[in-house]
Coordinates of C-alpha atoms and ligand atoms in Angstrom, one line a residue:
Chain A
M58 CA 4.4 -7.7 8.6
K59 CA 1.3 -8.6 10.4
S60 CA 1.9 -6.0 13.1
T61 CA 2.5 -3.3 10.4
L62 CA -0.9 -4.2 8.9
V63 CA -2.6 -4.1 12.3
I64 CA -1.2 -0.7 13.1
S65 CA -2.1 0.6 9.6
L66 CA -5.7 -0.6 9.9
N67 CA -6.0 1.0 13.4
T68 CA -4.5 4.2 12.0
F69 CA -7.1 4.1 9.3
R70 CA -9.8 3.8 11.9
E71 CA -8.3 6.6 13.9
I72 CA -8.4 9.1 11.0
I73 CA -11.8 8.0 9.9
R74 CA -13.2 8.6 13.3
D75 CA -11.6 12.1 13.4
R76 CA -13.9 15.0 12.5
I77 CA -11.1 16.8 10.7
L78 CA -11.5 14.4 7.8
Y79 CA -15.1 15.3 7.3
G80 CA -14.3 19.0 7.2
L81 CA -11.9 18.3 4.4
V82 CA -14.2 16.1 2.4
V83 CA -17.0 18.7 2.6
F84 CA -14.5 21.3 1.5
A85 CA -13.4 19.2 -1.5
I86 CA -17.0 18.5 -2.5
L87 CA -17.8 22.2 -2.3
L88 CA -14.9 22.9 -4.6
I89 CA -16.1 20.3 -7.0
S90 CA -19.6 21.8 -7.0
V91 CA -18.1 25.3 -7.6
S92 CA -16.1 23.8 -10.5
M93 CA -19.4 22.6 -12.0
L94 CA -21.0 26.0 -11.6
L95 CA -18.0 27.8 -13.1
G96 CA -18.0 25.3 -15.9
Q97 CA -21.6 26.3 -16.6
L98 CA -20.6 29.9 -17.2
S99 CA -18.5 29.3 -20.3
F100 CA -20.0 27.2 -23.0
A101 CA -16.9 26.4 -25.0
E102 CA -14.6 25.2 -22.3
Q103 CA -17.2 23.9 -19.9
I104 CA -15.9 20.4 -19.3
R105 CA -12.2 21.4 -19.3
I106 CA -12.8 24.1 -16.7
S107 CA -14.8 21.7 -14.5
M108 CA -12.3 18.9 -14.8
N109 CA -9.4 21.2 -14.1
L110 CA -10.9 22.7 -11.0
G111 CA -12.2 19.3 -9.8
L112 CA -8.8 17.7 -10.1
T113 CA -7.2 20.7 -8.3
A114 CA -9.7 20.2 -5.5
I115 CA -8.7 16.6 -5.2
H116 CA -5.1 17.5 -5.4
L117 CA -5.3 20.0 -2.6
G118 CA -7.4 17.7 -0.5
T119 CA -4.8 14.9 -0.8
V120 CA -1.9 17.3 0.0
V121 CA -3.7 18.8 3.0
L122 CA -4.6 15.3 4.3
S123 CA -1.0 14.1 3.9
V124 CA 0.6 17.1 5.4
F125 CA -1.8 18.1 8.2
V126 CA -2.9 14.7 9.4
G127 CA 0.6 13.4 8.6
S128 CA 2.2 16.0 10.9
T129 CA 0.3 14.7 13.9
L130 CA 0.4 11.1 13.0
V131 CA 3.4 10.2 15.1
T132 CA 3.8 13.3 17.2
K133 CA 0.4 12.8 18.7
E134 CA 1.3 9.3 19.8
I135 CA 4.4 10.6 21.5
D136 CA 2.7 13.6 23.1
K137 CA -0.3 11.5 24.3
K138 CA 2.1 8.7 25.3
T139 CA -0.1 6.2 23.6
I140 CA 3.1 5.0 21.9
M141 CA 4.4 3.5 25.1
T142 CA 2.1 0.5 25.3
I143 CA 2.4 0.0 21.5
L144 CA 6.2 -0.2 21.6
A145 CA 6.1 -2.5 24.6
R146 CA 4.5 -5.0 22.2
P147 CA 6.5 -7.2 19.9
I148 CA 6.7 -4.5 17.2
S149 CA 9.8 -2.6 16.1
R150 CA 9.8 1.2 15.7
T151 CA 10.2 0.8 12.0
Q152 CA 7.1 -1.3 11.7
F153 CA 5.3 1.2 13.8
I154 CA 6.2 4.1 11.5
L155 CA 5.5 2.1 8.4
G156 CA 2.1 1.1 9.8
K157 CA 1.2 4.7 10.5
A158 CA 2.3 5.8 7.1
L159 CA 0.4 3.0 5.3
G160 CA -2.7 3.8 7.4
L161 CA -2.8 7.4 6.2
S162 CA -2.0 6.3 2.7
L163 CA -5.0 4.1 2.9
V164 CA -7.2 7.0 4.0
N165 CA -5.8 9.0 1.1
L166 CA -6.7 6.3 -1.3
V167 CA -10.2 5.9 0.0
V168 CA -11.0 9.6 0.3
M169 CA -9.6 10.2 -3.2
S170 CA -11.5 7.4 -4.7
G171 CA -14.7 8.8 -3.2
L172 CA -14.0 12.3 -4.5
S173 CA -13.0 11.0 -7.9
V174 CA -16.3 9.2 -8.2
V175 CA -18.1 12.4 -7.4
L176 CA -16.1 14.3 -9.9
A177 CA -16.5 11.7 -12.6
G178 CA -20.2 11.8 -12.0
V179 CA -20.3 15.6 -12.4
L180 CA -18.2 15.4 -15.6
Y181 CA -20.3 12.6 -17.0
F182 CA -23.4 14.7 -16.2
L183 CA -21.7 17.5 -18.2
G184 CA -21.3 15.1 -21.1
A185 CA -17.6 14.5 -20.8
D186 CA -15.9 11.5 -22.5
L187 CA -13.7 10.3 -19.7
K188 CA -10.4 8.6 -20.8
P189 CA -7.9 6.5 -18.9
I190 CA -5.7 9.6 -18.6
F191 CA -8.2 10.9 -16.0
L192 CA -7.3 7.9 -13.8
L193 CA -3.6 8.5 -14.4
A194 CA -4.0 12.1 -13.2
L195 CA -5.5 10.7 -10.0
V196 CA -2.6 8.2 -9.6
G197 CA -0.2 11.0 -9.9
I198 CA -1.9 12.9 -7.1
L199 CA -1.7 9.8 -4.9
L200 CA 2.0 9.4 -5.6
E201 CA 2.6 13.0 -4.7
G202 CA 0.6 12.6 -1.5
M203 CA 2.8 9.6 -0.6
L204 CA 6.0 11.5 -1.2
L205 CA 4.8 14.4 0.9
L206 CA 3.7 12.1 3.7
G207 CA 7.2 10.6 3.9
I208 CA 8.7 14.1 4.2
T209 CA 6.2 15.1 6.8
L210 CA 7.0 12.1 8.9
L211 CA 10.7 12.8 8.6
F212 CA 10.3 16.4 9.7
S213 CA 8.0 15.4 12.5
T214 CA 10.8 13.5 14.2
F215 CA 12.5 16.7 15.1
S216 CA 10.0 19.4 15.1
T217 CA 6.6 20.5 16.3
S218 CA 3.4 20.0 14.3
I219 CA 3.1 23.6 13.2
M220 CA 6.7 23.8 12.0
V221 CA 6.3 20.5 10.2
V222 CA 3.3 21.8 8.3
T223 CA 5.2 25.0 7.4
F224 CA 8.3 23.1 6.2
T225 CA 6.4 20.5 4.2
M226 CA 4.2 23.1 2.6
G227 CA 7.5 24.9 1.7
V228 CA 8.7 21.7 0.1
F229 CA 5.4 21.4 -1.7
L230 CA 5.6 24.9 -3.2
I231 CA 9.2 24.7 -4.2
G232 CA 8.6 21.2 -5.6
H233 CA 6.1 22.7 -8.0
W234 CA 8.3 25.7 -8.9
L235 CA 11.3 23.6 -9.8
E236 CA 10.5 23.2 -13.5
S237 CA 9.7 26.9 -14.0
M238 CA 12.9 27.7 -12.2
Q239 CA 14.8 25.5 -14.6
F240 CA 13.0 27.2 -17.5
F241 CA 14.2 30.5 -16.3
A242 CA 17.7 29.2 -15.4
E243 CA 18.2 28.0 -18.9
K244 CA 17.5 31.5 -20.2
S245 CA 19.3 33.3 -17.4
E246 CA 22.9 34.5 -17.4
T247 CA 23.2 35.2 -13.8
V248 CA 25.6 32.7 -12.4
S249 CA 24.3 32.9 -8.8
F250 CA 20.8 32.2 -10.0
I251 CA 21.9 29.2 -12.0
F252 CA 23.9 27.9 -9.1
F253 CA 20.9 28.4 -6.8
Q254 CA 18.6 26.7 -9.2
Q255 CA 21.0 23.7 -9.5
L256 CA 21.3 23.5 -5.7
I257 CA 17.5 23.6 -5.1
S258 CA 16.7 21.1 -7.8
R259 CA 19.1 18.6 -6.3
V260 CA 17.8 18.9 -2.8
F261 CA 14.0 19.2 -3.3
P262 CA 11.8 16.7 -4.9
D263 CA 10.3 17.7 -8.2
L264 CA 6.5 17.4 -7.8
E265 CA 5.6 18.4 -11.3
V266 CA 6.8 14.8 -12.2
F267 CA 3.3 13.7 -11.0
N268 CA 1.3 16.4 -12.6
W269 CA -0.8 14.8 -15.3
R270 CA -3.8 17.0 -14.6
A271 CA -3.2 19.2 -17.7
H272 CA -2.7 16.0 -19.7
A273 CA -6.1 14.8 -18.5
V274 CA -7.8 18.1 -19.3
Y275 CA -6.4 18.2 -22.8
S276 CA -6.4 14.5 -23.4
D277 CA -2.6 14.5 -24.0
R278 CA -0.5 11.3 -24.0
V279 CA 1.9 10.4 -21.2
S280 CA 4.7 8.0 -22.1
A281 CA 5.2 4.8 -20.2
E282 CA 8.7 5.9 -19.4
E283 CA 7.4 9.0 -17.6
I284 CA 4.9 7.0 -15.6
T285 CA 7.5 4.4 -14.6
Y286 CA 9.9 7.2 -13.6
A287 CA 7.3 9.0 -11.6
G288 CA 6.4 5.7 -9.8
L289 CA 10.0 5.0 -8.9
Y290 CA 10.6 8.6 -8.0
A291 CA 7.7 8.6 -5.5
F292 CA 8.6 5.2 -4.0
G293 CA 12.3 6.2 -3.8
W294 CA 11.6 9.3 -1.8
F295 CA 9.0 7.5 0.3
I296 CA 11.4 4.7 1.2
L297 CA 14.3 7.1 1.8
T298 CA 12.3 9.3 4.2
I299 CA 10.7 6.4 6.0
V300 CA 14.1 4.8 6.5
L301 CA 15.6 8.0 7.8
T302 CA 12.5 8.5 10.1
S303 CA 12.8 5.1 11.6
L304 CA 16.6 5.4 12.0
I305 CA 15.9 8.6 14.1
M306 CA 13.0 6.9 15.9
R307 CA 15.2 4.0 16.9
K308 CA 17.5 6.2 18.9
K309 CA 14.7 8.1 20.7
D310 CA 14.0 7.8 24.4
F311 CA 10.3 7.7 25.2
A312 CA 10.3 9.1 28.7
Chain B
M237 CA 8.7 19.4 -21.1
F238 CA 9.8 16.3 -19.4
H239 CA 13.4 15.1 -19.1
L240 CA 14.4 11.8 -17.5
K241 CA 16.9 13.0 -14.9
R242 CA 19.9 10.8 -14.7
N243 CA 22.0 13.2 -12.6
P244 CA 24.3 12.2 -9.7
A245 CA 21.9 13.5 -7.1
Y246 CA 19.4 10.8 -7.9
M247 CA 22.0 8.1 -8.0
S248 CA 23.2 9.1 -4.5
L249 CA 19.5 9.1 -3.4
Y250 CA 19.1 5.5 -4.5
K251 CA 22.4 4.5 -2.9
L252 CA 21.2 6.0 0.3
I253 CA 18.0 4.0 0.1
C254 CA 20.0 0.8 -0.4
I255 CA 22.2 1.6 2.6
G256 CA 19.1 2.2 4.5
F257 CA 17.8 -1.2 3.5
L258 CA 21.0 -2.9 4.5
Y259 CA 20.8 -1.2 7.8
E260 CA 17.2 -2.2 8.2
V261 CA 17.5 -5.9 7.5
P262 CA 19.2 -7.0 10.7
D263 CA 16.4 -5.6 12.7
M264 CA 16.6 -5.7 16.5
D265 CA 13.6 -7.9 16.5
S266 CA 15.0 -10.6 14.2
L267 CA 17.9 -11.3 16.5
P268 CA 17.8 -14.9 17.6
V269 CA 16.7 -15.6 21.0
G270 CA 16.8 -19.3 21.7
L271 CA 14.0 -19.4 24.2
A272 CA 12.2 -22.6 24.9
G273 CA 8.5 -22.9 24.5
K274 CA 6.0 -21.6 27.0
G275 CA 5.4 -23.4 30.2
E276 CA 8.9 -24.5 30.6
L277 CA 9.8 -21.3 32.2
Y278 CA 7.4 -21.7 35.1
F279 CA 9.2 -24.7 36.4
N280 CA 12.8 -24.2 35.9
G281 CA 13.5 -23.1 39.4
G282 CA 16.5 -20.9 39.9
M283 CA 16.4 -19.2 36.5
S284 CA 15.2 -15.7 37.2
V285 CA 12.5 -14.0 35.1
L286 CA 14.4 -10.8 35.0
K287 CA 17.9 -9.8 36.0
V288 CA 19.1 -6.2 36.0
V289 CA 22.7 -5.4 36.5
D290 CA 24.1 -2.0 37.2
L291 CA 21.6 0.0 35.3
K292 CA 22.5 3.7 34.8
K293 CA 20.5 6.4 33.2
S294 CA 20.9 10.2 33.0
Y295 CA 18.6 12.7 31.6
R296 CA 19.8 16.0 30.0
T297 CA 17.5 18.8 30.9
G298 CA 17.3 22.5 30.9
F299 CA 18.8 25.1 28.6
F300 CA 22.4 24.0 29.2
L301 CA 21.5 20.3 29.0
T302 CA 22.9 19.6 32.4
S303 CA 22.9 15.9 33.0
T304 CA 21.2 14.5 36.0
E305 CA 21.7 10.9 36.9
V306 CA 18.4 9.3 37.6
L307 CA 19.4 5.7 37.9
K308 CA 22.8 5.2 39.7
G309 CA 23.5 1.6 39.1
V310 CA 20.3 -0.3 39.8
S311 CA 20.7 -4.1 40.2
F312 CA 18.1 -6.7 41.2
E313 CA 16.7 -10.0 40.2
L314 CA 13.2 -11.3 40.2
E315 CA 12.0 -14.8 41.2
P316 CA 9.7 -16.6 38.8
G317 CA 6.1 -17.0 39.7
T318 CA 6.0 -14.4 42.5
I319 CA 4.8 -11.0 43.0
T320 CA 7.5 -8.4 43.6
G321 CA 6.8 -4.9 44.8
F322 CA 8.8 -2.1 43.5
L323 CA 8.7 0.7 46.1
G324 CA 10.2 4.1 46.2
G325 CA 9.2 7.7 46.8
N326 CA 8.3 10.2 44.0
G327 CA 11.1 10.6 41.6
A328 CA 13.0 7.6 42.9
G329 CA 13.3 6.2 39.4
K330 CA 10.7 3.5 39.3
T331 CA 9.1 4.5 36.1
T332 CA 12.4 5.2 34.5
T333 CA 13.6 1.7 35.4
M334 CA 10.5 0.1 34.0
K335 CA 10.9 2.1 30.7
C336 CA 14.4 0.8 30.4
L337 CA 13.2 -2.7 31.0
L338 CA 10.7 -2.4 28.2
G339 CA 13.1 -0.8 25.7
L340 CA 11.2 2.4 25.7
C341 CA 14.2 4.3 26.8
F342 CA 17.8 3.3 26.5
P343 CA 20.0 3.0 29.6
D344 CA 23.5 4.6 29.5
S345 CA 25.0 1.4 30.8
G346 CA 24.1 -1.9 32.5
Q347 CA 22.5 -5.1 31.5
I348 CA 19.0 -6.4 31.3
E349 CA 18.4 -10.2 31.1
Y350 CA 15.0 -11.8 30.5
F351 CA 14.5 -15.5 31.2
G352 CA 18.2 -16.0 31.4
K353 CA 19.2 -14.4 28.1
P354 CA 20.5 -10.9 27.6
G355 CA 18.8 -8.4 25.3
M356 CA 15.4 -7.5 24.2
S357 CA 13.6 -9.1 21.2
S358 CA 10.1 -9.5 19.8
E359 CA 10.0 -12.9 21.3
V360 CA 10.7 -11.6 24.8
K361 CA 8.3 -8.7 24.3
S362 CA 5.5 -11.1 23.4
K363 CA 6.0 -12.7 26.9
I364 CA 5.7 -9.4 28.7
G365 CA 2.6 -7.4 29.7
F366 CA 2.8 -3.8 30.6
L367 CA 0.5 -1.3 32.3
P368 CA 1.9 2.2 32.1
E369 CA 1.8 4.7 35.0
R370 CA -1.1 6.7 33.6
P371 CA -3.4 4.9 31.2
Y372 CA -2.8 6.8 28.0
F373 CA -4.8 4.8 25.4
Y374 CA -6.4 5.4 22.1
D375 CA -9.7 7.1 23.2
Y376 CA -11.3 6.6 19.8
L377 CA -11.6 2.9 20.3
T378 CA -14.2 1.0 22.3
G379 CA -13.1 -1.3 25.1
E380 CA -13.4 -4.4 23.0
E381 CA -11.7 -2.9 19.9
F382 CA -8.9 -1.7 22.1
L383 CA -8.3 -5.2 23.5
L384 CA -8.6 -6.7 20.0
F385 CA -6.0 -4.3 18.7
Y386 CA -3.5 -5.2 21.4
G387 CA -4.3 -8.9 21.1
Q388 CA -3.6 -8.8 17.3
L389 CA -0.3 -7.0 17.9
S390 CA 1.0 -9.6 20.3
T391 CA -0.5 -13.0 19.5
N392 CA -1.2 -15.1 16.5
L393 CA -4.6 -16.2 17.9
S394 CA -7.5 -16.1 15.5
R395 CA -10.0 -13.3 15.7
S396 CA -12.7 -15.5 17.3
A397 CA -10.2 -17.0 19.9
L398 CA -9.2 -13.5 20.8
K399 CA -12.8 -12.4 21.1
S400 CA -13.6 -15.1 23.6
R401 CA -10.5 -14.3 25.5
I402 CA -11.4 -10.7 25.5
S403 CA -14.9 -11.3 26.9
D404 CA -13.3 -13.5 29.6
L405 CA -10.9 -10.8 30.5
L406 CA -13.6 -8.1 30.5
K407 CA -15.6 -10.2 32.9
R408 CA -12.6 -10.6 35.1
V409 CA -12.0 -6.9 35.3
D410 CA -15.7 -6.2 35.6
L411 CA -16.1 -4.2 32.5
S412 CA -18.4 -6.3 30.4
H413 CA -21.0 -3.7 30.5
A414 CA -18.8 -1.1 28.9
K415 CA -17.2 -3.1 26.2
S416 CA -18.9 -1.2 23.3
R417 CA -18.3 2.2 24.8
L418 CA -15.5 4.4 23.6
L419 CA -12.5 4.7 25.9
R420 CA -13.1 8.5 25.8
G421 CA -16.0 7.8 28.0
Y422 CA -14.2 5.7 30.5
S423 CA -13.5 6.9 34.1
K424 CA -10.0 6.7 35.4
G425 CA -10.6 3.5 37.3
M426 CA -12.2 1.9 34.2
L427 CA -9.2 2.9 32.1
Q428 CA -6.9 1.4 34.7
K429 CA -8.8 -1.9 34.6
V430 CA -9.0 -2.0 30.8
G431 CA -5.3 -1.3 30.9
L432 CA -4.7 -4.3 33.1
A433 CA -6.8 -6.4 30.7
Q434 CA -4.6 -5.1 27.9
A435 CA -1.5 -6.1 29.8
L436 CA -2.9 -9.7 30.2
I437 CA -4.4 -10.1 26.7
H438 CA -1.6 -12.2 25.3
D439 CA -1.3 -14.4 28.4
P440 CA 2.2 -13.1 29.3
E441 CA 4.6 -14.8 31.5
F442 CA 5.8 -11.7 33.1
V443 CA 3.7 -8.6 33.9
I444 CA 5.1 -5.1 34.6
L445 CA 2.6 -2.8 36.2
D446 CA 3.5 0.8 37.0
E447 CA 1.3 1.9 39.9
P448 CA -1.7 -0.2 39.1
M449 CA -3.6 0.9 42.2
S450 CA -3.2 4.7 41.8
G451 CA -6.5 6.5 41.2
L452 CA -8.7 3.6 42.3
D453 CA -11.3 3.7 45.0
P454 CA -11.0 1.1 47.9
D455 CA -13.2 -1.3 46.0
G456 CA -11.2 -0.9 42.9
R457 CA -7.9 -1.4 44.8
H458 CA -9.3 -4.5 46.3
S459 CA -10.3 -6.0 43.0
M460 CA -7.0 -4.9 41.4
A461 CA -5.2 -6.7 44.2
Q462 CA -7.2 -9.8 43.6
L463 CA -6.5 -9.7 39.9
I464 CA -2.8 -9.4 40.6
E465 CA -2.9 -12.3 43.0
E466 CA -4.8 -14.4 40.6
T467 CA -2.3 -13.7 37.9
A468 CA 0.5 -14.8 40.1
R469 CA -1.4 -17.9 41.1
Q470 CA -1.5 -18.9 37.5
G471 CA 2.3 -19.1 37.5
R472 CA 3.0 -15.6 36.1
S473 CA 5.5 -13.3 37.6
V474 CA 4.4 -9.8 38.5
F475 CA 6.5 -6.8 39.1
F476 CA 4.6 -3.7 40.2
S477 CA 5.4 -0.3 41.6
S478 CA 3.3 1.3 44.1
H479 CA 3.0 4.1 46.6
L480 CA 0.3 2.2 48.5
L481 CA 2.7 0.3 50.8
H482 CA -0.2 -1.4 52.5
D483 CA -1.1 -3.2 49.4
A484 CA 2.5 -4.1 48.7
Q485 CA 2.9 -5.5 52.2
Q486 CA -0.1 -7.8 51.6
L487 CA 0.6 -8.9 48.1
C488 CA 4.3 -9.1 47.6
K489 CA 6.5 -12.0 48.5
N490 CA 9.6 -9.9 47.6
L491 CA 10.4 -6.3 47.6
V492 CA 12.8 -4.1 45.7
I493 CA 13.1 -0.7 47.2
L494 CA 14.5 2.2 45.4
A495 CA 15.7 5.5 46.8
G496 CA 17.4 8.3 44.9
G497 CA 18.1 6.0 41.9
Q498 CA 19.7 3.2 44.0
V499 CA 18.3 -0.1 45.4
V500 CA 18.3 0.2 49.1
Y501 CA 16.6 -3.1 49.8
E502 CA 16.1 -6.3 47.8
G503 CA 14.7 -9.4 49.3
A504 CA 11.7 -11.0 51.1
T505 CA 9.0 -8.7 52.5
E506 CA 8.9 -10.7 55.7
S507 CA 12.6 -10.3 56.5
F508 CA 12.5 -6.6 55.6
L509 CA 9.8 -6.2 58.3
L510 CA 11.7 -8.3 60.8
D511 CA 14.8 -6.3 60.0
M512 CA 12.9 -3.3 60.9
D513 CA 11.6 -4.6 64.3
S514 CA 13.1 -2.2 66.7
G515 CA 12.8 -3.9 70.0
I516 CA 10.1 -4.1 72.7
E517 CA 8.0 -1.3 74.1
V518 CA 6.7 -1.3 77.6
T519 CA 3.8 0.9 78.6
C520 CA 3.1 1.6 82.3
F521 CA 1.4 4.0 84.6
S522 CA 3.3 5.7 87.3
N523 CA 2.0 8.5 89.5
G524 CA -1.0 8.9 87.2
K525 CA 1.3 9.4 84.2
L526 CA 1.6 7.2 81.1
E527 CA 5.2 6.2 80.4
R528 CA 6.6 4.4 77.4
H529 CA 10.0 2.7 77.4
N530 CA 11.8 1.1 74.5
F531 CA 14.2 -1.9 74.9
Q532 CA 16.4 -3.6 72.4
N533 CA 16.5 -7.0 74.1
N534 CA 14.6 -9.2 76.4
E535 CA 17.0 -8.8 79.3
G536 CA 16.4 -5.1 79.4
V537 CA 12.7 -5.7 79.5
Q538 CA 13.1 -8.2 82.4
N539 CA 15.2 -5.9 84.5
F540 CA 12.9 -3.0 83.9
L541 CA 9.8 -4.9 84.7
R542 CA 11.3 -6.2 88.0
T543 CA 12.1 -2.7 89.2
A544 CA 9.0 -1.2 87.8
L545 CA 6.8 -3.7 89.7
N546 CA 8.8 -3.2 92.9
E547 CA 8.3 0.6 92.6
G548 CA 4.6 0.0 92.3
K549 CA 4.2 1.0 88.7
V550 CA 1.2 -0.4 86.8
V551 CA 2.4 -2.3 83.7
Q552 CA -0.2 -2.0 81.0
A553 CA 1.4 -3.5 77.9
V554 CA 4.6 -5.2 76.7
Q555 CA 4.7 -5.5 73.0
P556 CA 7.2 -5.9 70.1
V557 CA 7.6 -2.8 68.1
R558 CA 6.7 -3.8 64.5
R559 CA 6.6 -0.8 62.4
S560 CA 4.5 -0.8 59.2
L561 CA 6.2 -1.1 55.9
E562 CA 5.5 2.5 55.5
Q563 CA 7.5 3.6 58.4
A564 CA 10.3 1.1 57.7
F565 CA 10.3 2.4 54.2
V566 CA 10.6 6.0 55.2
D567 CA 13.4 5.2 57.5
K568 CA 15.3 3.3 54.8
A569 CA 14.7 6.0 52.3
L570 CA 15.8 8.7 54.8
R571 CA 18.9 6.8 55.7
A572 CA 19.8 6.3 52.1
G573 CA 19.3 10.0 51.6
D574 CA 21.7 10.8 54.4
R575 CA 24.3 8.5 52.9
S576 CA 24.4 10.1 49.5
Ligands
ATP708 N1 11.9 12.7 30.4 C1 12.6 13.1 31.5 N2 13.5 14.2 31.4 C2 14.2 14.6 32.5 N3 14.1 14.1 33.7 C3 13.2 13.0 33.9 C4 12.5 12.5 32.8 N4 11.7 11.5 33.2 C5 12.0 11.4 34.5 N5 12.9 12.3 34.9 C6 13.5 12.5 36.3 O1 13.9 11.2 36.7 C7 13.6 11.1 38.1 C8 12.9 9.7 38.3 O2 11.6 9.8 37.6 P1 10.6 8.6 37.6 O3 9.5 8.9 36.9 O4 11.4 7.4 37.2 O5 10.3 8.4 39.2 P2 9.2 7.5 39.9 O6 10.0 6.7 40.9 O7 8.4 6.7 38.9 O8 8.3 8.5 40.6 P3 6.7 8.5 40.9 O9 6.5 7.7 42.1 O10 6.4 9.9 41.1 O11 6.1 8.0 39.7 C9 12.8 12.3 38.5 O12 13.7 13.1 39.2 C10 12.4 12.9 37.2 O13 12.5 14.3 37.4
MG709 MG1 6.5 6.6 38.3

């Protein structure tokens, strides 16, 4: 447990000291500023537009961080051979993977909190009345980031960084299409399409489960059941992918 | 809108997770290793630090994944509290052996025993220090942070105790001045030194060093040799591989020599050198020409000298031929090469 924590804190430090992170933060802040400007254009929907764009910026930032940084998280250690001296220490490969994953999740949490404070400030300035559902939308983003990170790590055990990013972004896009596909499948009569939809929805994670951004914008309610389900869903996927990743890592020769 | 999905796919997902957990619980690291406390190991003469039996390892390479056997049944044993040199030419399999010893790669067959018990565990790992062949370290850390990180990974010492240990170690490897510099800005020799400090941070009983002298200037080599000697003097066992046979000759009580994935010599450095004595050489002048004659025994020398003196030759020198470890090593390696 202690080793996992030590690894995760060091991973946190690794990412914080990397310039990539700052590029991403600048990008997200730019998007939030743009959202504020766009909000200014329309009088009626000002706050909604700003909140929507701002949450989208945070969502994309978290996804990019999880997928892009996640794809190099372990592969870089293997390529640069820094993993050798770590694994020669009293630490199991599972603990190592878990530590790396927790480190990036911690960065996600910190970066997102920072951006959220900025967005909340902007919205407050525009005169918005922020409700707890705003916070829930952020939690949803974090859960999705965690799920995607698990998938990224699993892919990175048998593929190169670029392919990992491609695959995981594929999972990301499909994950957000699943519900619309289901909508069309219910209306459709084409057997092959229905079969395809069924297949896809059983293999890929449904990422709309975590999407409470529209709820936040329109101040809709989200049931406790949905929140619990989303939490279990994210942790289930995360644990599954981390377990598979460490099973693969255990068999690996580091030569 | 939203539907709670209770379909079979998710049930199987959770089952898989549970199976995963079951598989996870008996972790390799939690296997019991009934090792006695520290200190005891230094004095229980006879029990070896490390025993390797018939280690075999093949790599599959190339498009057709043809298998090449890199280790062809390596066996040796290390004496506690001594420095053992691990010699062998490029590609002999030294690094591969060390990686197998550390659990970084898995041998195809064979046994590895630490402190008299088979198998690797966290407890064993916490008694081993390792310096890799090339110092690949986290370059975004400062020297001090780097050592603190490794210290936290392998000991339960408090932060302040670790810090004082780190400043001691940095002094010993002569890097105190660079402790708050990022490793990115270290020279190769400095990395090598901080790497040694990393290997010693948790006060290990057994230290594995893969070519600790490579890339160091003569000064650096000297101080590395001193550090290795000092470590052994404190009762630690050191196992290091090297190309610099001169250093091995001076430092090592014992040698393990590898050639083509096989151990060609295991034993005392001294007897290896004696073994390699190849008789006596007589140098003399006759008719203005320098002559050299080799003899396998004293009788031959006596007879030669008698006739040589009678014939009016000028005897310049009579000396035993004691080849350097380097030459002996090349001979051994060549002979092993011929055999296979
Ligand atoms: N990952 C790998 N894949 C395939 N072959 C490998 C791999 N690592 C090592 N080898 C092969 O194994 C053999 C032994 O390599 P090893 O690194 O153990 O030698 P070494 O004795 O450490 O040599 P050196 O003195 O040059 O460091 C070499 O022939 C090398 O080509
Ligand atoms: Mg080597």
